[in-house]
Structure formats: C-alpha cells, structure tokens
mmCIF file of C-alpha atoms in Angstrom:
data_model
loop_
_atom_site.group_PDB
_atom_site.id
_atom_site.type_symbol
_atom_site.label_atom_id
_atom_site.label_comp_id
_atom_site.label_asym_id
_atom_site.label_seq_id
_atom_site.Cartn_x
_atom_site.Cartn_y
_atom_site.Cartn_z
ATOM 1 C CA MET K 1 42.931 83.037 148.170
ATOM 2 C CA CYS K 2 42.011 86.596 147.028
ATOM 3 C CA ARG K 3 42.969 89.640 149.071
ATOM 4 C CA ASN K 4 39.265 90.494 149.673
ATOM 5 C CA ALA K 5 38.732 86.909 151.201
ATOM 6 C CA ILE K 6 41.673 87.427 153.509
ATOM 7 C CA PHE K 7 40.383 90.775 154.637
ATOM 8 C CA ILE K 8 37.053 89.339 155.494
ATOM 9 C CA LEU K 9 38.632 86.638 157.215
ATOM 10 C CA ILE K 10 40.606 88.932 159.409
ATOM 11 C CA ILE K 11 37.449 90.990 160.067
ATOM 12 C CA LEU K 12 35.871 87.964 161.461
ATOM 13 C CA ILE K 13 38.686 86.992 163.576
ATOM 14 C CA THR K 14 39.062 90.503 164.960
ATOM 15 C CA SER K 15 35.545 91.608 165.550
ATOM 16 C CA CYS K 16 33.812 88.754 167.243
ATOM 17 C CA THR K 17 33.900 88.052 170.998
ATOM 18 C CA ASN K 18 33.697 84.284 170.320
ATOM 19 C CA PRO K 19 35.083 84.075 166.829
ATOM 20 C CA PRO K 20 33.761 81.146 164.480
ATOM 21 C CA GLN K 21 35.748 77.903 163.983
ATOM 22 C CA LEU K 22 38.379 78.781 161.324
ATOM 23 C CA HIS K 23 38.745 76.284 158.547
ATOM 24 C CA ASP K 24 42.058 75.882 156.789
ATOM 25 C CA ALA K 25 42.759 74.701 153.185
ATOM 26 C CA PRO K 26 46.008 74.093 151.197
ATOM 27 C CA PHE K 27 47.680 77.043 149.597
ATOM 28 C CA ASN K 28 48.746 76.761 146.261
ATOM 29 C CA ILE K 29 52.220 78.379 145.566
ATOM 30 C CA ARG K 30 52.384 79.134 141.768
ATOM 31 C CA VAL K 31 55.865 77.875 140.551
ATOM 32 C CA PRO K 32 57.144 78.683 137.117
ATOM 33 C CA GLY K 33 57.250 75.813 134.792
ATOM 34 C CA ASP K 34 60.969 75.507 134.409
ATOM 35 C CA PHE K 35 61.554 75.811 138.255
ATOM 36 C CA PRO K 36 62.257 72.812 140.351
ATOM 37 C CA ALA K 37 59.389 71.650 142.477
ATOM 38 C CA ILE K 38 59.536 72.949 145.986
ATOM 39 C CA VAL K 39 60.096 70.238 148.684
ATOM 40 C CA PHE K 40 58.263 71.504 151.870
ATOM 41 C CA PRO K 41 59.302 70.146 155.266
ATOM 42 C CA GLU K 42 56.976 67.690 156.669
ATOM 43 C CA GLY K 43 54.513 69.300 159.089
ATOM 44 C CA ASN K 44 54.839 72.825 157.424
ATOM 45 C CA GLU K 45 53.166 72.365 153.987
ATOM 46 C CA PRO K 46 51.617 75.634 153.024
ATOM 47 C CA THR K 47 47.963 76.222 153.943
ATOM 48 C CA GLN K 48 45.846 79.311 153.791
ATOM 49 C CA LEU K 49 46.047 80.055 157.390
ATOM 50 C CA ARG K 50 49.687 79.187 157.911
ATOM 51 C CA VAL K 51 50.508 81.714 155.115
ATOM 52 C CA LEU K 52 48.059 84.238 156.578
ATOM 53 C CA LEU K 53 49.620 83.899 160.129
ATOM 54 C CA GLY K 54 53.105 84.422 158.845
ATOM 55 C CA ARG K 55 52.096 87.384 156.882
ATOM 56 C CA LYS K 56 50.805 88.959 159.948
ATOM 57 C CA LEU K 57 53.753 88.068 161.965
ATOM 58 C CA PHE K 58 56.271 89.285 159.276
ATOM 59 C CA TYR K 59 55.042 92.724 159.844
ATOM 60 C CA ASP K 60 54.531 92.560 163.582
ATOM 61 C CA LYS K 61 56.639 95.037 165.413
ATOM 62 C CA ARG K 62 55.834 93.207 168.704
ATOM 63 C CA LEU K 63 58.497 90.769 167.718
ATOM 64 C CA SER K 64 61.224 93.417 168.433
ATOM 65 C CA ALA K 65 62.329 94.534 171.812
ATOM 66 C CA GLU K 66 61.215 98.141 171.382
ATOM 67 C CA LYS K 67 58.320 97.452 169.245
ATOM 68 C CA THR K 68 59.882 99.541 166.574
ATOM 69 C CA MET K 69 60.904 96.885 164.082
ATOM 70 C CA SER K 70 59.585 93.819 162.105
ATOM 71 C CA CYS K 71 60.838 91.415 159.565
ATOM 72 C CA GLY K 72 59.457 93.930 156.960
ATOM 73 C CA THR K 73 61.584 96.837 158.206
ATOM 74 C CA CYS K 74 64.739 95.330 156.592
ATOM 75 C CA HIS K 75 62.900 93.330 153.799
ATOM 76 C CA VAL K 76 60.660 95.642 151.885
ATOM 77 C CA ALA K 77 58.617 93.973 149.080
ATOM 78 C CA SER K 78 59.149 96.904 146.502
ATOM 79 C CA ALA K 79 62.877 96.564 146.828
ATOM 80 C CA ALA K 80 62.725 92.772 146.105
ATOM 81 C CA PHE K 81 62.685 92.372 149.949
ATOM 82 C CA THR K 82 65.863 94.319 150.567
ATOM 83 C CA ASP K 83 66.001 97.739 152.184
ATOM 84 C CA GLY K 84 68.306 99.943 150.062
ATOM 85 C CA LYS K 85 70.836 100.326 152.776
ATOM 86 C CA LYS K 86 74.496 99.695 152.777
ATOM 87 C CA VAL K 87 74.240 97.412 155.855
ATOM 88 C CA ASN K 88 70.943 96.675 157.821
ATOM 89 C CA SER K 89 70.182 98.675 160.791
ATOM 90 C CA GLY K 90 69.002 97.296 164.255
ATOM 91 C CA MET K 91 67.649 98.989 167.404
ATOM 92 C CA HIS K 92 68.406 102.653 167.804
ATOM 93 C CA ASN K 93 69.325 102.675 164.153
ATOM 94 C CA LEU K 94 72.523 100.970 164.967
ATOM 95 C CA GLU K 95 74.414 99.861 161.862
ATOM 96 C CA LEU K 96 75.154 96.209 161.714
ATOM 97 C CA LYS K 97 77.804 94.584 159.391
ATOM 98 C CA ARG K 98 75.834 92.954 156.545
ATOM 99 C CA ASN K 99 73.624 94.059 153.591
ATOM 100 C CA SER K 100 69.905 92.907 153.956
ATOM 101 C CA PRO K 101 69.744 90.099 151.304
ATOM 102 C CA THR K 102 66.665 89.497 148.930
ATOM 103 C CA LEU K 103 64.079 87.033 150.224
ATOM 104 C CA ALA K 104 63.076 86.005 146.645
ATOM 105 C CA ASN K 105 62.856 82.254 145.938
ATOM 106 C CA MET K 106 64.025 81.188 149.347
ATOM 107 C CA ALA K 107 61.907 78.177 149.075
ATOM 108 C CA TRP K 108 64.601 76.537 147.136
ATOM 109 C CA SER K 109 67.587 77.431 149.330
ATOM 110 C CA PRO K 110 69.413 74.619 150.997
ATOM 111 C CA TYR K 111 70.751 76.864 153.775
ATOM 112 C CA PHE K 112 70.496 80.376 155.119
ATOM 113 C CA MET K 113 72.575 83.381 156.072
ATOM 114 C CA MET K 114 75.647 84.366 153.756
ATOM 115 C CA GLU K 115 77.861 81.681 155.152
ATOM 116 C CA GLY K 116 75.158 79.167 155.142
ATOM 117 C CA GLY K 117 75.181 78.686 158.889
ATOM 118 C CA VAL K 118 71.251 77.988 159.245
ATOM 119 C CA PRO K 119 70.012 74.798 157.738
ATOM 120 C CA THR K 120 66.400 75.685 157.390
ATOM 121 C CA LEU K 121 64.069 78.522 156.711
ATOM 122 C CA GLU K 122 62.050 77.783 159.888
ATOM 123 C CA LEU K 123 65.225 78.192 161.965
ATOM 124 C CA GLN K 124 66.367 81.177 160.035
ATOM 125 C CA ALA K 125 63.918 83.539 161.960
ATOM 126 C CA LEU K 126 65.726 82.922 165.238
ATOM 127 C CA ALA K 127 68.731 84.811 164.157
ATOM 128 C CA PRO K 128 67.476 88.344 163.806
ATOM 129 C CA LEU K 129 64.965 87.824 166.571
ATOM 130 C CA HIS K 130 67.592 86.930 169.100
ATOM 131 C CA ASN K 131 70.453 89.188 167.842
ATOM 132 C CA SER K 132 70.806 91.730 170.663
ATOM 133 C CA HIS K 133 71.645 94.554 168.070
ATOM 134 C CA GLU K 134 69.072 93.638 165.552
ATOM 135 C CA MET K 135 65.512 92.840 166.904
ATOM 136 C CA GLY K 136 66.804 92.032 170.171
ATOM 137 C CA MET K 137 63.773 90.122 171.512
ATOM 138 C CA ASN K 138 64.292 86.770 173.116
ATOM 139 C CA MET K 139 61.681 84.318 171.805
ATOM 140 C CA MET K 140 59.820 83.600 175.040
ATOM 141 C CA PRO K 141 59.105 87.268 176.022
ATOM 142 C CA ALA K 142 57.838 87.779 172.491
ATOM 143 C CA ILE K 143 55.644 84.585 172.760
ATOM 144 C CA ASN K 144 54.031 86.146 176.083
ATOM 145 C CA VAL K 145 53.118 89.280 174.128
ATOM 146 C CA LEU K 146 51.646 87.601 171.079
ATOM 147 C CA ASN K 147 49.586 85.225 173.299
ATOM 148 C CA GLU K 148 47.738 88.413 174.706
ATOM 149 C CA ASP K 149 46.105 88.785 171.173
ATOM 150 C CA ASP K 150 43.153 86.526 171.295
ATOM 151 C CA ALA K 151 42.519 86.750 167.485
ATOM 152 C CA LEU K 152 46.028 85.917 166.749
ATOM 153 C CA ARG K 153 46.141 82.967 169.054
ATOM 154 C CA GLU K 154 42.936 81.487 167.542
ATOM 155 C CA LEU K 155 44.456 81.873 164.080
ATOM 156 C CA ALA K 156 47.605 79.905 165.321
ATOM 157 C CA LYS K 157 45.337 77.294 166.903
ATOM 158 C CA ALA K 158 43.551 76.779 163.629
ATOM 159 C CA ALA K 159 46.805 76.718 161.507
ATOM 160 C CA TYR K 160 48.774 74.506 163.503
ATOM 161 C CA GLY K 161 46.574 72.688 165.995
ATOM 162 C CA ARG K 162 48.519 74.238 169.061
ATOM 163 C CA ASP K 163 46.751 75.536 172.151
ATOM 164 C CA SER K 164 48.651 78.844 171.946
ATOM 165 C CA ILE K 165 51.313 80.704 170.232
ATOM 166 C CA ASP K 166 54.722 79.082 170.698
ATOM 167 C CA PRO K 167 58.113 79.181 169.005
ATOM 168 C CA PHE K 168 57.017 76.336 166.734
ATOM 169 C CA VAL K 169 54.153 78.302 165.358
ATOM 170 C CA VAL K 170 56.116 81.605 164.984
ATOM 171 C CA THR K 171 59.076 80.159 163.052
ATOM 172 C CA ARG K 172 56.962 77.792 161.028
ATOM 173 C CA SER K 173 54.355 80.380 159.923
ATOM 174 C CA LEU K 174 57.006 83.001 159.172
ATOM 175 C CA ALA K 175 58.793 80.295 156.936
ATOM 176 C CA ALA K 176 55.478 79.411 155.237
ATOM 177 C CA PHE K 177 54.567 83.069 154.177
ATOM 178 C CA GLN K 178 58.330 83.297 153.013
ATOM 179 C CA ARG K 179 58.144 80.423 150.754
ATOM 180 C CA THR K 180 55.368 82.143 148.778
ATOM 181 C CA PHE K 181 57.926 84.845 147.765
ATOM 182 C CA VAL K 182 58.376 83.222 144.241
ATOM 183 C CA SER K 183 60.046 85.312 141.457
ATOM 184 C CA GLY K 184 60.017 84.046 137.902
ATOM 185 C CA ASP K 185 58.288 86.500 135.438
ATOM 186 C CA SER K 186 60.932 88.789 134.083
ATOM 187 C CA ARG K 187 61.335 89.888 130.640
ATOM 188 C CA PHE K 188 64.166 87.382 130.464
ATOM 189 C CA ASP K 189 61.667 84.599 131.554
ATOM 190 C CA ARG K 190 59.029 85.735 129.014
ATOM 191 C CA HIS K 191 61.936 85.670 126.350
ATOM 192 C CA GLN K 192 62.876 82.127 127.316
ATOM 193 C CA LEU K 193 59.126 81.090 126.914
ATOM 194 C CA GLY K 194 59.375 82.126 123.374
ATOM 195 C CA LEU K 195 57.473 85.422 123.668
ATOM 196 C CA LYS K 196 58.612 87.866 120.930
ATOM 197 C CA ASN K 197 60.194 91.424 121.455
ATOM 198 C CA GLN K 198 60.986 90.870 125.047
ATOM 199 C CA LEU K 199 64.815 91.560 124.711
ATOM 200 C CA ASN K 200 66.289 94.024 122.533
ATOM 201 C CA GLU K 201 69.732 93.513 120.480
ATOM 202 C CA GLU K 202 71.986 94.845 123.433
ATOM 203 C CA GLU K 203 70.208 92.701 125.943
ATOM 204 C CA LEU K 204 70.440 89.661 123.775
ATOM 205 C CA ALA K 205 74.160 90.134 123.331
ATOM 206 C CA GLY K 206 74.610 90.697 127.081
ATOM 207 C CA MET K 207 72.606 87.418 127.787
ATOM 208 C CA ASN K 208 74.970 85.675 125.222
ATOM 209 C CA LEU K 209 77.902 86.894 126.977
ATOM 210 C CA PHE K 210 76.464 86.079 130.316
ATOM 211 C CA PHE K 211 76.317 82.487 129.610
ATOM 212 C CA SER K 212 79.497 82.306 127.657
ATOM 213 C CA GLU K 213 82.825 80.544 128.544
ATOM 214 C CA LYS K 214 84.494 83.948 128.198
ATOM 215 C CA THR K 215 82.674 85.278 131.356
ATOM 216 C CA GLN K 216 81.507 82.059 133.087
ATOM 217 C CA CYS K 217 78.870 84.067 134.941
ATOM 218 C CA SER K 218 76.518 81.200 134.808
ATOM 219 C CA SER K 219 78.854 78.886 136.369
ATOM 220 C CA CYS K 220 77.843 80.169 139.794
ATOM 221 C CA HIS K 221 74.838 82.272 138.865
ATOM 222 C CA ALA K 222 73.289 79.249 137.541
ATOM 223 C CA GLY K 223 69.953 77.773 136.516
ATOM 224 C CA GLU K 224 66.354 79.273 136.738
ATOM 225 C CA LEU K 225 67.320 80.681 140.324
ATOM 226 C CA PHE K 226 70.587 82.339 139.010
ATOM 227 C CA THR K 227 72.431 80.838 141.841
ATOM 228 C CA ASP K 228 74.159 77.560 142.545
ATOM 229 C CA PHE K 229 74.127 78.262 146.397
ATOM 230 C CA GLY K 230 77.821 77.824 146.516
ATOM 231 C CA ILE K 231 80.058 79.624 148.863
ATOM 232 C CA TYR K 232 83.010 81.355 147.336
ATOM 233 C CA ASN K 233 85.706 83.998 147.777
ATOM 234 C CA ILE K 234 85.469 86.353 144.828
ATOM 235 C CA GLY K 235 88.566 88.688 145.722
ATOM 236 C CA LEU K 236 86.580 91.554 147.080
ATOM 237 C CA TYR K 237 89.246 92.367 149.546
ATOM 238 C CA GLU K 238 92.852 91.438 150.422
ATOM 239 C CA VAL K 239 91.755 91.384 154.015
ATOM 240 C CA TYR K 240 88.299 90.579 155.123
ATOM 241 C CA GLU K 241 86.820 92.189 158.157
ATOM 242 C CA ASP K 242 83.791 89.714 157.900
ATOM 243 C CA VAL K 243 85.414 86.259 157.340
ATOM 244 C CA GLY K 244 82.241 84.752 156.023
ATOM 245 C CA LEU K 245 82.463 81.003 155.902
ATOM 246 C CA GLU K 246 85.145 81.033 158.378
ATOM 247 C CA ARG K 247 82.673 81.817 161.036
ATOM 248 C CA LYS K 248 81.052 78.559 160.555
ATOM 249 C CA THR K 249 84.003 76.140 159.796
ATOM 250 C CA HIS K 250 86.875 78.108 161.831
ATOM 251 C CA LYS K 251 89.072 77.147 158.840
ATOM 252 C CA THR K 252 91.311 80.084 157.588
ATOM 253 C CA THR K 253 90.928 78.347 153.922
ATOM 254 C CA ASP K 254 87.256 79.588 154.196
ATOM 255 C CA ALA K 255 87.932 83.273 154.972
ATOM 256 C CA GLY K 256 86.067 85.654 152.721
ATOM 257 C CA LYS K 257 83.656 82.970 151.207
ATOM 258 C CA PHE K 258 80.103 83.918 150.992
ATOM 259 C CA LYS K 259 77.055 82.392 149.440
ATOM 260 C CA THR K 260 76.332 83.213 145.798
ATOM 261 C CA PRO K 261 73.359 85.579 145.590
ATOM 262 C CA THR K 262 70.508 85.188 143.175
ATOM 263 C CA LEU K 263 70.641 87.691 140.290
ATOM 264 C CA ARG K 264 66.800 87.844 140.043
ATOM 265 C CA ASN K 265 65.753 91.504 140.710
ATOM 266 C CA ILE K 266 69.293 92.553 140.974
ATOM 267 C CA ASP K 267 68.617 96.167 139.540
ATOM 268 C CA LEU K 268 66.593 96.774 142.529
ATOM 269 C CA THR K 269 68.763 95.434 145.323
ATOM 270 C CA ALA K 270 71.676 97.814 145.412
ATOM 271 C CA PRO K 271 73.950 98.302 147.203
ATOM 272 C CA TYR K 272 75.696 95.088 146.592
ATOM 273 C CA MET K 273 78.125 92.567 148.234
ATOM 274 C CA HIS K 274 77.812 91.251 151.656
ATOM 275 C CA ASP K 275 78.647 94.590 153.232
ATOM 276 C CA GLY K 276 77.078 96.829 150.737
ATOM 277 C CA SER K 277 80.522 98.086 149.647
ATOM 278 C CA MET K 278 79.491 98.489 145.999
ATOM 279 C CA ASN K 279 76.826 101.174 145.035
ATOM 280 C CA SER K 280 75.936 100.072 141.521
ATOM 281 C CA LEU K 281 76.028 97.143 139.097
ATOM 282 C CA GLU K 282 78.668 98.934 136.919
ATOM 283 C CA ASP K 283 81.050 98.642 140.009
ATOM 284 C CA VAL K 284 80.128 94.940 140.389
ATOM 285 C CA ILE K 285 80.794 94.150 136.745
ATOM 286 C CA GLU K 286 84.053 96.096 136.997
ATOM 287 C CA LEU K 287 85.217 93.877 139.815
ATOM 288 C CA TYR K 288 84.627 90.747 137.867
ATOM 289 C CA ASN K 289 86.134 92.416 134.710
ATOM 290 C CA THR K 290 89.462 93.134 136.646
ATOM 291 C CA GLY K 291 89.434 89.711 138.404
ATOM 292 C CA GLY K 292 89.242 90.864 141.863
ATOM 293 C CA LYS K 293 91.886 91.519 144.596
ATOM 294 C CA THR K 294 94.688 89.039 145.612
ATOM 295 C CA HIS K 295 93.643 86.610 148.137
ATOM 296 C CA PRO K 296 94.632 83.081 148.850
ATOM 297 C CA ASN K 297 91.046 81.871 148.955
ATOM 298 C CA LYS K 298 90.098 83.471 145.786
ATOM 299 C CA ASP K 299 88.143 81.245 143.393
ATOM 300 C CA GLU K 300 90.174 80.230 140.450
ATOM 301 C CA ARG K 301 87.516 81.350 137.990
ATOM 302 C CA MET K 302 88.082 85.041 139.151
ATOM 303 C CA HIS K 303 90.583 86.262 136.620
ATOM 304 C CA PRO K 304 90.683 89.496 134.311
ATOM 305 C CA LEU K 305 87.981 89.301 131.694
ATOM 306 C CA ASN K 306 89.192 92.266 129.673
ATOM 307 C CA LEU K 307 85.764 93.127 128.507
ATOM 308 C CA THR K 308 85.232 96.268 126.347
ATOM 309 C CA PRO K 309 83.125 99.210 127.311
ATOM 310 C CA GLU K 310 80.482 97.870 124.911
ATOM 311 C CA GLU K 311 80.474 94.431 126.512
ATOM 312 C CA LYS K 312 80.115 95.813 130.023
ATOM 313 C CA ALA K 313 77.073 97.755 128.821
ATOM 314 C CA GLN K 314 75.748 94.620 127.378
ATOM 315 C CA LEU K 315 76.102 92.582 130.488
ATOM 316 C CA LEU K 316 74.407 95.465 132.443
ATOM 317 C CA ALA K 317 71.556 95.641 130.017
ATOM 318 C CA PHE K 318 71.000 91.966 130.248
ATOM 319 C CA LEU K 319 70.977 92.084 134.169
ATOM 320 C CA LYS K 320 68.463 94.546 134.212
ATOM 321 C CA THR K 321 66.043 92.247 132.205
ATOM 322 C CA LEU K 322 65.889 89.861 135.403
ATOM 323 C CA THR K 323 63.532 92.374 137.184
ATOM 324 C CA ASP K 324 60.230 90.879 137.885
ATOM 325 C CA TYR K 325 57.861 93.731 138.456
ATOM 326 C CA ASN K 326 54.792 91.627 139.109
ATOM 327 C CA PHE K 327 56.819 90.123 142.189
ATOM 328 C CA VAL K 328 57.742 93.469 143.731
ATOM 329 C CA GLN K 329 54.326 94.674 143.216
ATOM 330 C CA ASN K 330 52.417 91.757 144.595
ATOM 331 C CA ALA K 331 49.807 92.971 146.941
ATOM 332 C CA MET K 332 49.745 89.431 148.661
ATOM 333 C CA PHE K 333 53.199 90.210 150.210
ATOM 334 C CA LEU K 334 52.279 93.543 151.786
ATOM 335 C CA PRO K 335 50.879 94.065 155.345
ATOM 336 C CA LEU K 336 47.393 93.384 155.774
ATOM 337 C CA GLU K 337 44.976 96.359 156.130
ATOM 338 C CA GLU K 338 43.389 95.865 159.664
#
C-alpha cells in the first residue's frame, strides 16, 4: 500500500463520526531473493490494517506511563532503529543497563532480548512496556487509554476481529509492523547479485578477510542475516556486571554470553556491545584482533588474530558496505502524518 493510500485511510478513520467499514487485505513484505522465507505465526499473518495499527502504536506515547516515550523513542529508523546512546534511557532520562539493538530483520529471529529470554516477537513488547524504569506502563491501564480512541478501536476491530483493543491486539500489531523492517539492499548485496563496481579493492579485500578461516568472522556473523543467533562470551570483560545468558539459565557457565548481533547497518548503530562500551568499529575490530580478555566462558574462537593495520582497515571498509540506505530512509517506517 502506498503512503498516500494509508494517509487517506487514516483521514477516513479519524474524520467521520460513523467511520465506514474498513476492509483488510494481505500485506506483501518484500524479501530479498537470497533470504530465507519468513515463517509467520498462525493468526498474525501480515495484513495492511495490522501493519498500519502496529505502525501507529509503535509511535504512540500513550503506551508509556508519563506519555513521553514510545517504541520509536529508543528505536529510530534513520539509525537502523537504534538511538545512538551508550545505553537506552527510560523515564526521567534514567540510564538503563543495555544498548538499544537494531530492529532490522527481526522477522527471522528465533528469540529476543540479548540473552534470548523472550521466545516470540509478539511477547517482546511486554518487556519494555512493563519495565518500571523503561516505559513503566502496565498493559491494562494502557489498554484503557487506547480504547478511548474510537478510530484506533475501529482499526483494531477491522484488523483482528476483536471488539476492543486488548493485549492480544497491541502485541500482535506491534510485531506485524516490526516484521516489515527488512534490510537487504546494501552495496554488499548488490555486489553479490553481480552488479559491477559496487565494491572497491579495499572493500573486496576486507570481504575476503571477513569470510576467511583466519578471522572466522562469518562463523558467528553468518549467512544473509549476518548472525547465527548464537549466544557467546567474546571476552569483553574479565568480570561482567551484566551476566547475560546466566540471567535466563542461572548457570555460571553462561555468564557473559550474549546473542550475536547482526552486522547489517553496523556503521550506523554505534556505540557497540550489549552495554555500549565501545564507541567505534575500530574499537570492536581491535577487541577481536587481541582475542579479548580472559574469562572462563570465553568462546574458543576468540584468540589473537594478529592483523596488520592494513587488514584492519580492510575489514572496517567492508563492514561499511553493509549499510542499507534504502532501509533507513524508508518512509513506510516513519510515524504517520495525522
């Protein structure tokens, strides 16, 4: 559906005392040809109205206790749905403990949060909503506020066949919208498609290095999504304040393990690591080059690489080719003009 059509639809919803019956239709998510197919959960297949409702709720500050924050506060489209901060901020600008991750290609993630503690995208929204230091809004008071909006309630009814807005509608529509955040049109992707003059010599050298046995970068940052979704300790610290996977399993052998992030749009998502402790990609490359700090849970693949300055520059150049400017400039991801 084009932007103008969505705008007209919103006008109809918001301007009529008795809005006309809304008619839904499937929403086609464009998936790059080399990506896996998206497996949608039964009952939340994407439709135009479900995505539209999720888009509205993603930017709706009524979902926060003080009506000052939305999902879009910490996940900004132009920054590949990160916020550029070391760690995200909650109410009263209170600093939390983790960096805001990108939302690119969440349709393929098998679990969510940095320790993989949430099994579905539908459930993920509950974490920031209910966190007393983040959005701080219990679901039921939020539902009561949203149901005062007649146009929103009519849209929810048309999208999901429910009599009113409820937790089912909120969590599923947010997930439906976020599954449209597909990123796969970088210069690297165009090179892979056989288009000429996409990468220069330095970037090609970096690509070869990235996929080499010497660095083993692609053993974790694997496939079209540039992540294997594995959960590893990379030797960031000798002692971890945030214990990562141990929070889920309560096993000390899992301390310091975090989910492998995608490298797509990585040049736009600084600072890096779960706690935003590294300001630049150069810092990240140097961590891997040195093999990380000593920790009993550190992955065995973390060892000194002994890269030359030239090789580090090549890796950096390649990582920058993973930026998808059409993704971060997609108007369909922005708040609706109402």
